[in-house]
Amino acid sequence: MANIVPFSFPVELLSGTHNFASGGNTFRISLYTSLAAYSTSSTAYDTTGEVSTGGGSQYSAQDLATNAVSNVSNIATVDFTTNPNWGSPTPATFSALGAAIYNTSASNKLIVVLDFGATFSCSNGTFTVTFPDPTSGSPSGADALISITS
């Protein structure tokens, strides 16, 4: 499976459902051991396959802070302030194959599903999802996590 941008996202973006500006909507990231519940026709956050919170795994979905919405070289990008991590200060133990980002301010509408390409694990440590630099790629911003080319 590859990363998924649901068909509903562009329509919701154009209709004003999602506000990525600093101080706008609240976005959250959840981790998954299986991404089978998601497809391009998915519209909202789904708990199926989400990392278990049992057994002292120190996992829970995290809010993402939007730092900036910008436009460089006719590419609009969104930058989240920090890379989310689990296990700091209390060590975590779990595995994840992917993640979903969704808008909690708009009925948990799905933004993107990220496929890590393999299952990654942490054992009594820290698990970090590293987002690409919003200016990465050629032209600048083309490889951002969320970008729109005009």
Steps between C-alpha positions, in 0.01 A plus 500: 500500500617855438414824674134592455340840454127426521277618215299702752797715611524739198125566508510566876801726453326706233180521705687638803476193723873500584687801639872421521601853604657543842211532748265327252374143534646226718666212316599168652722209400427136583727200444395166349617140490274446197373751244234266355215723625609787274461563127458801273127490574556531877365821650579489873729368771454128568625311806531168312864391512606786729794427732379345825518703818515186713801341662672824596571597139484875585304569181221747437415712198667842504391848402713671236572872521492684169792736477459656158315492175721644229541538126840468336544464123122460456489203738284544810620295799402423858765468769431332833714645782648179628547141398268296722665251732389244752710377790629826639520537797354149567651233269265337250479149356297442183522458122336702222462458124347840430309800623190707431465876537149629555316818599347472849335841455298365206353167612835316466509545123795321344786705351761240401602141575875442515648160416844464661590227247588257780414437861716700741529422869624650821569298811520695822604805298372782281302473175518811280322578172725737307316729260682630192625858506225720346761649265636163382487391139546671169344745465508594867202348685425227247582229754318655798264275697202699369551712190290639218654609173331784315 
